[in-house]
mmCIF file with all atom_site columns, C-alpha atoms in Angstrom:
data_model
loop_
_atom_site.group_PDB
_atom_site.id
_atom_site.type_symbol
_atom_site.label_atom_id
_atom_site.label_alt_id
_atom_site.label_comp_id
_atom_site.label_asym_id
_atom_site.label_entity_id
_atom_site.label_seq_id
_atom_site.pdbx_PDB_ins_code
_atom_site.Cartn_x
_atom_site.Cartn_y
_atom_site.Cartn_z
_atom_site.occupancy
_atom_site.B_iso_or_equiv
_atom_site.pdbx_formal_charge
_atom_site.auth_seq_id
_atom_site.auth_comp_id
_atom_site.auth_asym_id
_atom_site.auth_atom_id
_atom_site.pdbx_PDB_model_num
ATOM 1   C CA . ILE A 1 1   ? 57.082 -72.492 -1.138 1.00 0.00 ? 642 ILE A CA 1
ATOM 2   C CA . ALA A 1 2   ? 59.881 -74.878 -0.129 1.00 0.00 ? 643 ALA A CA 1
ATOM 3   C CA . GLN A 1 3   ? 62.467 -72.157 -0.811 1.00 0.00 ? 644 GLN A CA 1
ATOM 4   C CA . PHE A 1 4   ? 60.631 -69.773 1.506  1.00 0.00 ? 645 PHE A CA 1
ATOM 5   C CA . TYR A 1 5   ? 60.518 -72.329 4.324  1.00 0.00 ? 646 TYR A CA 1
ATOM 6   C CA . LEU A 1 6   ? 64.213 -73.075 3.881  1.00 0.00 ? 647 LEU A CA 1
ATOM 7   C CA . GLY A 1 7   ? 64.744 -69.345 4.338  1.00 0.00 ? 648 GLY A CA 1
ATOM 8   C CA . VAL A 1 8   ? 62.688 -69.442 7.535  1.00 0.00 ? 649 VAL A CA 1
ATOM 9   C CA . CYS A 1 9   ? 64.765 -72.373 8.827  1.00 0.00 ? 650 CYS A CA 1
ATOM 10  C CA . TYR A 1 10  ? 68.009 -70.474 8.278  1.00 0.00 ? 651 TYR A CA 1
ATOM 11  C CA . HIS A 1 11  ? 66.520 -67.239 9.620  1.00 0.00 ? 652 HIS A CA 1
ATOM 12  C CA . TYR A 1 12  ? 65.359 -68.722 12.935 1.00 0.00 ? 653 TYR A CA 1
ATOM 13  C CA . GLY A 1 13  ? 67.641 -71.750 13.278 1.00 0.00 ? 654 GLY A CA 1
ATOM 14  C CA . TYR A 1 14  ? 64.996 -74.442 12.831 1.00 0.00 ? 655 TYR A CA 1
ATOM 15  C CA . GLY A 1 15  ? 67.028 -77.633 12.381 1.00 0.00 ? 656 GLY A CA 1
ATOM 16  C CA . VAL A 1 16  ? 70.071 -75.705 11.130 1.00 0.00 ? 657 VAL A CA 1
ATOM 17  C CA . GLU A 1 17  ? 72.474 -73.056 12.422 1.00 0.00 ? 658 GLU A CA 1
ATOM 18  C CA . VAL A 1 18  ? 71.128 -69.528 12.047 1.00 0.00 ? 659 VAL A CA 1
ATOM 19  C CA . ASN A 1 19  ? 72.527 -68.105 8.827  1.00 0.00 ? 660 ASN A CA 1
ATOM 20  C CA . TYR A 1 20  ? 70.950 -64.836 7.708  1.00 0.00 ? 661 TYR A CA 1
ATOM 21  C CA . GLU A 1 21  ? 72.744 -64.797 4.367  1.00 0.00 ? 662 GLU A CA 1
ATOM 22  C CA . ASN A 1 22  ? 71.274 -68.204 3.486  1.00 0.00 ? 663 ASN A CA 1
ATOM 23  C CA . ALA A 1 23  ? 67.875 -67.018 4.712  1.00 0.00 ? 664 ALA A CA 1
ATOM 24  C CA . VAL A 1 24  ? 68.052 -64.062 2.337  1.00 0.00 ? 665 VAL A CA 1
ATOM 25  C CA . ARG A 1 25  ? 69.203 -66.311 -0.521 1.00 0.00 ? 666 ARG A CA 1
ATOM 26  C CA . TYR A 1 26  ? 66.196 -68.615 -0.123 1.00 0.00 ? 667 TYR A CA 1
ATOM 27  C CA . TYR A 1 27  ? 63.758 -65.747 0.464  1.00 0.00 ? 668 TYR A CA 1
ATOM 28  C CA . ALA A 1 28  ? 65.047 -64.200 -2.772 1.00 0.00 ? 669 ALA A CA 1
ATOM 29  C CA . LEU A 1 29  ? 64.527 -67.433 -4.731 1.00 0.00 ? 670 LEU A CA 1
ATOM 30  C CA . SER A 1 30  ? 61.016 -67.642 -3.343 1.00 0.00 ? 671 SER A CA 1
ATOM 31  C CA . ALA A 1 31  ? 60.291 -63.944 -3.993 1.00 0.00 ? 672 ALA A CA 1
ATOM 32  C CA . ASN A 1 32  ? 61.577 -64.154 -7.566 1.00 0.00 ? 673 ASN A CA 1
ATOM 33  C CA . ASN A 1 33  ? 59.070 -66.970 -8.116 1.00 0.00 ? 674 ASN A CA 1
ATOM 34  C CA . GLY A 1 34  ? 56.299 -64.609 -6.951 1.00 0.00 ? 675 GLY A CA 1
ATOM 35  C CA . TYR A 1 35  ? 55.688 -66.203 -3.542 1.00 0.00 ? 676 TYR A CA 1
ATOM 36  C CA . ILE A 1 36  ? 54.062 -63.541 -1.336 1.00 0.00 ? 677 ILE A CA 1
ATOM 37  C CA . ASP A 1 37  ? 55.708 -64.517 1.971  1.00 0.00 ? 678 ASP A CA 1
ATOM 38  C CA . GLY A 1 38  ? 59.110 -64.639 0.287  1.00 0.00 ? 679 GLY A CA 1
ATOM 39  C CA . GLU A 1 39  ? 58.561 -61.122 -1.087 1.00 0.00 ? 680 GLU A CA 1
ATOM 40  C CA . CYS A 1 40  ? 57.483 -59.934 2.338  1.00 0.00 ? 681 CYS A CA 1
ATOM 41  C CA . ASN A 1 41  ? 60.404 -61.434 4.280  1.00 0.00 ? 682 ASN A CA 1
ATOM 42  C CA . LEU A 1 42  ? 62.969 -60.411 1.667  1.00 0.00 ? 683 LEU A CA 1
ATOM 43  C CA . GLY A 1 43  ? 61.650 -56.861 1.872  1.00 0.00 ? 684 GLY A CA 1
ATOM 44  C CA . ALA A 1 44  ? 61.995 -56.909 5.665  1.00 0.00 ? 685 ALA A CA 1
ATOM 45  C CA . CYS A 1 45  ? 65.559 -58.218 5.420  1.00 0.00 ? 686 CYS A CA 1
ATOM 46  C CA . TYR A 1 46  ? 66.484 -55.219 3.273  1.00 0.00 ? 687 TYR A CA 1
ATOM 47  C CA . ILE A 1 47  ? 64.623 -52.755 5.517  1.00 0.00 ? 688 ILE A CA 1
ATOM 48  C CA . TYR A 1 48  ? 66.164 -54.035 8.756  1.00 0.00 ? 689 TYR A CA 1
ATOM 49  C CA . GLY A 1 49  ? 69.547 -55.123 7.344  1.00 0.00 ? 690 GLY A CA 1
ATOM 50  C CA . ILE A 1 50  ? 69.158 -58.813 8.157  1.00 0.00 ? 691 ILE A CA 1
ATOM 51  C CA . GLY A 1 51  ? 71.641 -60.878 6.149  1.00 0.00 ? 692 GLY A CA 1
ATOM 52  C CA . VAL A 1 52  ? 72.148 -58.028 3.680  1.00 0.00 ? 693 VAL A CA 1
ATOM 53  C CA . GLU A 1 53  ? 73.171 -54.405 3.833  1.00 0.00 ? 694 GLU A CA 1
ATOM 54  C CA . LYS A 1 54  ? 70.199 -52.123 4.542  1.00 0.00 ? 695 LYS A CA 1
ATOM 55  C CA . ASN A 1 55  ? 68.624 -51.003 1.293  1.00 0.00 ? 696 ASN A CA 1
ATOM 56  C CA . PHE A 1 56  ? 65.337 -49.184 1.738  1.00 0.00 ? 697 PHE A CA 1
ATOM 57  C CA . GLN A 1 57  ? 64.675 -48.976 -1.997 1.00 0.00 ? 698 GLN A CA 1
ATOM 58  C CA . GLN A 1 58  ? 64.941 -52.766 -2.416 1.00 0.00 ? 699 GLN A CA 1
ATOM 59  C CA . GLY A 1 59  ? 63.020 -53.375 0.802  1.00 0.00 ? 700 GLY A CA 1
ATOM 60  C CA . LEU A 1 60  ? 60.152 -51.106 -0.187 1.00 0.00 ? 701 LEU A CA 1
ATOM 61  C CA . MET A 1 61  ? 59.978 -52.636 -3.654 1.00 0.00 ? 702 MET A CA 1
ATOM 62  C CA . TRP A 1 62  ? 59.546 -56.164 -2.237 1.00 0.00 ? 703 TRP A CA 1
ATOM 63  C CA . LEU A 1 63  ? 57.185 -55.093 0.541  1.00 0.00 ? 704 LEU A CA 1
ATOM 64  C CA . ASN A 1 64  ? 55.011 -53.247 -1.984 1.00 0.00 ? 705 ASN A CA 1
ATOM 65  C CA . LYS A 1 65  ? 54.840 -56.370 -4.169 1.00 0.00 ? 706 LYS A CA 1
ATOM 66  C CA . ALA A 1 66  ? 53.620 -58.391 -1.172 1.00 0.00 ? 707 ALA A CA 1
ATOM 67  C CA . ALA A 1 67  ? 51.224 -55.641 -0.028 1.00 0.00 ? 708 ALA A CA 1
ATOM 68  C CA . GLU A 1 68  ? 49.669 -55.522 -3.498 1.00 0.00 ? 709 GLU A CA 1
ATOM 69  C CA . LYS A 1 69  ? 48.816 -59.205 -2.944 1.00 0.00 ? 710 LYS A CA 1
ATOM 70  C CA . ASN A 1 70  ? 47.196 -58.215 0.374  1.00 0.00 ? 711 ASN A CA 1
ATOM 71  C CA . SER A 1 71  ? 49.906 -59.419 2.772  1.00 0.00 ? 712 SER A CA 1
ATOM 72  C CA . ALA A 1 72  ? 49.001 -58.191 6.256  1.00 0.00 ? 713 ALA A CA 1
ATOM 73  C CA . GLN A 1 73  ? 52.622 -58.428 7.429  1.00 0.00 ? 714 GLN A CA 1
ATOM 74  C CA . ALA A 1 74  ? 53.888 -56.430 4.446  1.00 0.00 ? 715 ALA A CA 1
ATOM 75  C CA . ASN A 1 75  ? 51.321 -53.730 5.226  1.00 0.00 ? 716 ASN A CA 1
ATOM 76  C CA . VAL A 1 76  ? 52.562 -53.606 8.835  1.00 0.00 ? 717 VAL A CA 1
ATOM 77  C CA . TRP A 1 77  ? 56.185 -53.210 7.756  1.00 0.00 ? 718 TRP A CA 1
ATOM 78  C CA . LEU A 1 78  ? 55.229 -50.545 5.213  1.00 0.00 ? 719 LEU A CA 1
ATOM 79  C CA . GLY A 1 79  ? 53.314 -48.747 7.959  1.00 0.00 ? 720 GLY A CA 1
ATOM 80  C CA . GLU A 1 80  ? 56.456 -48.816 10.105 1.00 0.00 ? 721 GLU A CA 1
ATOM 81  C CA . CYS A 1 81  ? 58.497 -47.431 7.214  1.00 0.00 ? 722 CYS A CA 1
ATOM 82  C CA . TYR A 1 82  ? 56.137 -44.456 6.896  1.00 0.00 ? 723 TYR A CA 1
ATOM 83  C CA . GLU A 1 83  ? 56.004 -43.962 10.671 1.00 0.00 ? 724 GLU A CA 1
ATOM 84  C CA . GLN A 1 84  ? 59.795 -43.933 10.940 1.00 0.00 ? 725 GLN A CA 1
ATOM 85  C CA . GLY A 1 85  ? 60.672 -42.345 7.593  1.00 0.00 ? 726 GLY A CA 1
ATOM 86  C CA . TRP A 1 86  ? 62.674 -45.365 6.426  1.00 0.00 ? 727 TRP A CA 1
ATOM 87  C CA . GLY A 1 87  ? 63.294 -44.866 2.702  1.00 0.00 ? 728 GLY A CA 1
ATOM 88  C CA . VAL A 1 88  ? 60.216 -42.635 2.415  1.00 0.00 ? 729 VAL A CA 1
ATOM 89  C CA . GLN A 1 89  ? 59.150 -39.275 3.752  1.00 0.00 ? 730 GLN A CA 1
ATOM 90  C CA . LYS A 1 90  ? 57.729 -39.730 7.240  1.00 0.00 ? 731 LYS A CA 1
ATOM 91  C CA . ASN A 1 91  ? 53.927 -39.666 6.961  1.00 0.00 ? 732 ASN A CA 1
ATOM 92  C CA . GLU A 1 92  ? 51.640 -40.951 9.715  1.00 0.00 ? 733 GLU A CA 1
ATOM 93  C CA . SER A 1 93  ? 48.523 -40.655 7.526  1.00 0.00 ? 734 SER A CA 1
ATOM 94  C CA . ILE A 1 94  ? 49.995 -43.131 5.046  1.00 0.00 ? 735 ILE A CA 1
ATOM 95  C CA . ALA A 1 95  ? 51.268 -45.304 7.914  1.00 0.00 ? 736 ALA A CA 1
ATOM 96  C CA . PHE A 1 96  ? 47.732 -45.371 9.321  1.00 0.00 ? 737 PHE A CA 1
ATOM 97  C CA . THR A 1 97  ? 46.360 -46.545 5.955  1.00 0.00 ? 738 THR A CA 1
ATOM 98  C CA . TYR A 1 98  ? 48.791 -49.478 5.857  1.00 0.00 ? 739 TYR A CA 1
ATOM 99  C CA . PHE A 1 99  ? 48.074 -50.451 9.467  1.00 0.00 ? 740 PHE A CA 1
ATOM 100 C CA . GLN A 1 100 ? 44.347 -50.233 8.775  1.00 0.00 ? 741 GLN A CA 1
ATOM 101 C CA . LYS A 1 101 ? 44.646 -52.717 5.879  1.00 0.00 ? 742 LYS A CA 1
ATOM 102 C CA . ALA A 1 102 ? 46.521 -55.186 8.093  1.00 0.00 ? 743 ALA A CA 1
ATOM 103 C CA . ALA A 1 103 ? 44.121 -54.623 11.015 1.00 0.00 ? 744 ALA A CA 1
ATOM 104 C CA . GLU A 1 104 ? 41.236 -55.692 8.765  1.00 0.00 ? 745 GLU A CA 1
ATOM 105 C CA . LYS A 1 105 ? 42.917 -59.111 8.865  1.00 0.00 ? 746 LYS A CA 1
ATOM 106 C CA . LYS A 1 106 ? 43.307 -58.816 12.661 1.00 0.00 ? 747 LYS A CA 1
ATOM 107 C CA . HIS A 1 107 ? 47.105 -58.638 12.516 1.00 0.00 ? 748 HIS A CA 1
ATOM 108 C CA . PRO A 1 108 ? 48.080 -58.041 16.193 1.00 0.00 ? 749 PRO A CA 1
ATOM 109 C CA . THR A 1 109 ? 50.758 -55.404 15.567 1.00 0.00 ? 750 THR A CA 1
ATOM 110 C CA . ALA A 1 110 ? 48.470 -53.503 13.213 1.00 0.00 ? 751 ALA A CA 1
ATOM 111 C CA . CYS A 1 111 ? 45.602 -53.648 15.702 1.00 0.00 ? 752 CYS A CA 1
ATOM 112 C CA . TYR A 1 112 ? 47.883 -52.335 18.438 1.00 0.00 ? 753 TYR A CA 1
ATOM 113 C CA . ARG A 1 113 ? 48.977 -49.440 16.207 1.00 0.00 ? 754 ARG A CA 1
ATOM 114 C CA . MET A 1 114 ? 45.334 -48.671 15.327 1.00 0.00 ? 755 MET A CA 1
ATOM 115 C CA . GLY A 1 115 ? 44.574 -48.608 19.045 1.00 0.00 ? 756 GLY A CA 1
ATOM 116 C CA . TYR A 1 116 ? 47.387 -46.103 19.483 1.00 0.00 ? 757 TYR A CA 1
ATOM 117 C CA . TYR A 1 117 ? 46.122 -43.876 16.666 1.00 0.00 ? 758 TYR A CA 1
ATOM 118 C CA . TYR A 1 118 ? 42.542 -43.859 17.952 1.00 0.00 ? 759 TYR A CA 1
ATOM 119 C CA . GLY A 1 119 ? 43.672 -43.526 21.561 1.00 0.00 ? 760 GLY A CA 1
ATOM 120 C CA . THR A 1 120 ? 45.859 -40.479 20.917 1.00 0.00 ? 761 THR A CA 1
ATOM 121 C CA . GLY A 1 121 ? 43.774 -38.937 18.153 1.00 0.00 ? 762 GLY A CA 1
ATOM 122 C CA . THR A 1 122 ? 46.823 -38.911 15.882 1.00 0.00 ? 763 THR A CA 1
ATOM 123 C CA . VAL A 1 123 ? 45.750 -38.715 12.214 1.00 0.00 ? 764 VAL A CA 1
ATOM 124 C CA . VAL A 1 124 ? 42.159 -39.716 13.067 1.00 0.00 ? 765 VAL A CA 1
ATOM 125 C CA . GLY A 1 125 ? 39.695 -38.320 15.557 1.00 0.00 ? 766 GLY A CA 1
ATOM 126 C CA . LYS A 1 126 ? 40.210 -39.621 19.082 1.00 0.00 ? 767 LYS A CA 1
ATOM 127 C CA . ASP A 1 127 ? 37.876 -42.555 19.754 1.00 0.00 ? 768 ASP A CA 1
ATOM 128 C CA . SER A 1 128 ? 38.502 -44.336 23.054 1.00 0.00 ? 769 SER A CA 1
ATOM 129 C CA . ARG A 1 129 ? 36.105 -47.176 22.252 1.00 0.00 ? 770 ARG A CA 1
ATOM 130 C CA . LYS A 1 130 ? 37.832 -47.965 18.948 1.00 0.00 ? 771 LYS A CA 1
ATOM 131 C CA . ALA A 1 131 ? 41.196 -47.665 20.697 1.00 0.00 ? 772 ALA A CA 1
ATOM 132 C CA . PHE A 1 132 ? 40.063 -50.235 23.256 1.00 0.00 ? 773 PHE A CA 1
ATOM 133 C CA . ASP A 1 133 ? 38.536 -52.599 20.671 1.00 0.00 ? 774 ASP A CA 1
ATOM 134 C CA . TYR A 1 134 ? 41.608 -52.639 18.439 1.00 0.00 ? 775 TYR A CA 1
ATOM 135 C CA . THR A 1 135 ? 44.008 -52.988 21.358 1.00 0.00 ? 776 THR A CA 1
ATOM 136 C CA . LEU A 1 136 ? 41.954 -55.849 22.800 1.00 0.00 ? 777 LEU A CA 1
ATOM 137 C CA . ILE A 1 137 ? 42.386 -57.818 19.551 1.00 0.00 ? 778 ILE A CA 1
ATOM 138 C CA . ALA A 1 138 ? 46.165 -57.405 19.891 1.00 0.00 ? 779 ALA A CA 1
ATOM 139 C CA . ALA A 1 139 ? 46.123 -58.316 23.598 1.00 0.00 ? 780 ALA A CA 1
ATOM 140 C CA . GLU A 1 140 ? 44.058 -61.445 23.012 1.00 0.00 ? 781 GLU A CA 1
ATOM 141 C CA . ALA A 1 141 ? 46.542 -62.440 20.286 1.00 0.00 ? 782 ALA A CA 1
ATOM 142 C CA . GLY A 1 142 ? 49.377 -62.277 22.840 1.00 0.00 ? 783 GLY A CA 1
ATOM 143 C CA . ASP A 1 143 ? 50.839 -58.794 22.289 1.00 0.00 ? 784 ASP A CA 1
ATOM 144 C CA . VAL A 1 144 ? 52.310 -58.020 25.725 1.00 0.00 ? 785 VAL A CA 1
ATOM 145 C CA . GLU A 1 145 ? 52.333 -54.236 25.222 1.00 0.00 ? 786 GLU A CA 1
ATOM 146 C CA . ALA A 1 146 ? 48.646 -54.383 24.309 1.00 0.00 ? 787 ALA A CA 1
ATOM 147 C CA . MET A 1 147 ? 47.886 -56.450 27.431 1.00 0.00 ? 788 MET A CA 1
ATOM 148 C CA . ASN A 1 148 ? 49.287 -53.687 29.625 1.00 0.00 ? 789 ASN A CA 1
ATOM 149 C CA . VAL A 1 149 ? 47.353 -51.006 27.730 1.00 0.00 ? 790 VAL A CA 1
ATOM 150 C CA . ILE A 1 150 ? 44.106 -52.994 28.028 1.00 0.00 ? 791 ILE A CA 1
ATOM 151 C CA . GLY A 1 151 ? 44.670 -53.274 31.762 1.00 0.00 ? 792 GLY A CA 1
ATOM 152 C CA . ASN A 1 152 ? 45.034 -49.510 31.930 1.00 0.00 ? 793 ASN A CA 1
ATOM 153 C CA . HIS A 1 153 ? 41.850 -49.049 29.859 1.00 0.00 ? 794 HIS A CA 1
ATOM 154 C CA . TYR A 1 154 ? 39.945 -51.144 32.389 1.00 0.00 ? 795 TYR A CA 1
ATOM 155 C CA . ARG A 1 155 ? 41.558 -49.273 35.285 1.00 0.00 ? 796 ARG A CA 1
ATOM 156 C CA . SER A 1 156 ? 40.730 -45.804 33.909 1.00 0.00 ? 797 SER A CA 1
ATOM 157 C CA . GLY A 1 157 ? 37.406 -46.699 32.288 1.00 0.00 ? 798 GLY A CA 1
ATOM 158 C CA . GLU A 1 158 ? 38.535 -45.077 29.050 1.00 0.00 ? 799 GLU A CA 1
ATOM 159 C CA . GLY A 1 159 ? 36.653 -46.660 26.146 1.00 0.00 ? 800 GLY A CA 1
ATOM 160 C CA . VAL A 1 160 ? 35.216 -49.411 28.358 1.00 0.00 ? 801 VAL A CA 1
ATOM 161 C CA . GLU A 1 161 ? 33.406 -49.747 31.666 1.00 0.00 ? 802 GLU A CA 1
ATOM 162 C CA . LYS A 1 162 ? 35.816 -49.549 34.614 1.00 0.00 ? 803 LYS A CA 1
ATOM 163 C CA . ASN A 1 163 ? 36.652 -52.989 35.981 1.00 0.00 ? 804 ASN A CA 1
ATOM 164 C CA . GLU A 1 164 ? 39.440 -53.390 38.555 1.00 0.00 ? 805 GLU A CA 1
ATOM 165 C CA . ASP A 1 165 ? 39.434 -57.202 38.369 1.00 0.00 ? 806 ASP A CA 1
ATOM 166 C CA . LYS A 1 166 ? 39.923 -57.206 34.600 1.00 0.00 ? 807 LYS A CA 1
ATOM 167 C CA . ALA A 1 167 ? 42.502 -54.421 34.895 1.00 0.00 ? 808 ALA A CA 1
ATOM 168 C CA . ASN A 1 168 ? 44.513 -56.444 37.398 1.00 0.00 ? 809 ASN A CA 1
ATOM 169 C CA . ALA A 1 169 ? 44.200 -59.645 35.356 1.00 0.00 ? 810 ALA A CA 1
ATOM 170 C CA . TRP A 1 170 ? 45.522 -58.021 32.166 1.00 0.00 ? 811 TRP A CA 1
ATOM 171 C CA . ILE A 1 171 ? 48.322 -56.132 33.881 1.00 0.00 ? 812 ILE A CA 1
ATOM 172 C CA . LEU A 1 172 ? 49.347 -59.271 35.782 1.00 0.00 ? 813 LEU A CA 1
ATOM 173 C CA . LYS A 1 173 ? 49.406 -61.225 32.517 1.00 0.00 ? 814 LYS A CA 1
ATOM 174 C CA . ALA A 1 174 ? 51.660 -58.575 30.951 1.00 0.00 ? 815 ALA A CA 1
ATOM 175 C CA . ALA A 1 175 ? 53.886 -58.543 34.050 1.00 0.00 ? 816 ALA A CA 1
ATOM 176 C CA . GLU A 1 176 ? 54.277 -62.319 33.964 1.00 0.00 ? 817 GLU A CA 1
ATOM 177 C CA . LEU A 1 177 ? 55.469 -61.972 30.364 1.00 0.00 ? 818 LEU A CA 1
ATOM 178 C CA . GLY A 1 178 ? 58.116 -59.464 31.427 1.00 0.00 ? 819 GLY A CA 1
ATOM 179 C CA . HIS A 1 179 ? 56.530 -56.119 30.518 1.00 0.00 ? 820 HIS A CA 1
ATOM 180 C CA . PRO A 1 180 ? 58.467 -53.593 32.678 1.00 0.00 ? 821 PRO A CA 1
ATOM 181 C CA . ASP A 1 181 ? 55.624 -51.076 33.229 1.00 0.00 ? 822 ASP A CA 1
ATOM 182 C CA . ALA A 1 182 ? 53.216 -53.869 34.129 1.00 0.00 ? 823 ALA A CA 1
ATOM 183 C CA . MET A 1 183 ? 55.733 -55.339 36.591 1.00 0.00 ? 824 MET A CA 1
ATOM 184 C CA . LEU A 1 184 ? 56.148 -51.926 38.190 1.00 0.00 ? 825 LEU A CA 1
ATOM 185 C CA . SER A 1 185 ? 52.370 -51.506 38.410 1.00 0.00 ? 826 SER A CA 1
ATOM 186 C CA . MET A 1 186 ? 51.936 -54.914 40.038 1.00 0.00 ? 827 MET A CA 1
ATOM 187 C CA . ALA A 1 187 ? 54.744 -54.221 42.507 1.00 0.00 ? 828 ALA A CA 1
ATOM 188 C CA . SER A 1 188 ? 53.130 -50.947 43.568 1.00 0.00 ? 829 SER A CA 1
ATOM 189 C CA . TYR A 1 189 ? 49.682 -52.572 43.853 1.00 0.00 ? 830 TYR A CA 1
ATOM 190 C CA . TYR A 1 190 ? 51.089 -55.236 46.156 1.00 0.00 ? 831 TYR A CA 1
ATOM 191 C CA . TYR A 1 191 ? 53.182 -52.731 48.114 1.00 0.00 ? 832 TYR A CA 1
ATOM 192 C CA . TYR A 1 192 ? 50.230 -50.425 48.777 1.00 0.00 ? 833 TYR A CA 1
ATOM 193 C CA . GLY A 1 193 ? 47.801 -53.308 49.328 1.00 0.00 ? 834 GLY A CA 1
ATOM 194 C CA . LEU A 1 194 ? 45.624 -52.394 46.360 1.00 0.00 ? 835 LEU A CA 1
ATOM 195 C CA . LEU A 1 195 ? 45.027 -56.010 45.361 1.00 0.00 ? 836 LEU A CA 1
#
């Protein structure tokens, strides 16, 4: 565990200078000792090329080890790999399955992606209520993109009862956190006197 946290310190500069190579070294020590978070972060380093040259094969191997131990974050990253076709054949059905596993643990990114899938009807049947419910979990966890989407759900009444006050509150929250579409929405509301 200590090796993993040393990796985190070097990765994010907690108490030391950021040094991605050292982060990878400590994540690897942790992963080789079977520590789930070390496996997960080492896999991500290989997938995204952080501190090491990109190597999808290595990244997928480590992420799969962590996912087999039920790591929500590993499932999210594997979902992204299948969505993007990183080291695997692009497959949104498989991506959905990984996001679904992570969403069961209320992982914000996974919940946001589930909201997208249900909202667009991609892979699964369109279900506006499920789209809203999943996206709300992500928004309440601080996902700024989800906050903007929830505001739009309340504005349109898609998947939830229309509520202008809640729509404005969520979009304002997203705007205050720097979301460009939310800032544009708020500017137009103020300009046209809609608030």
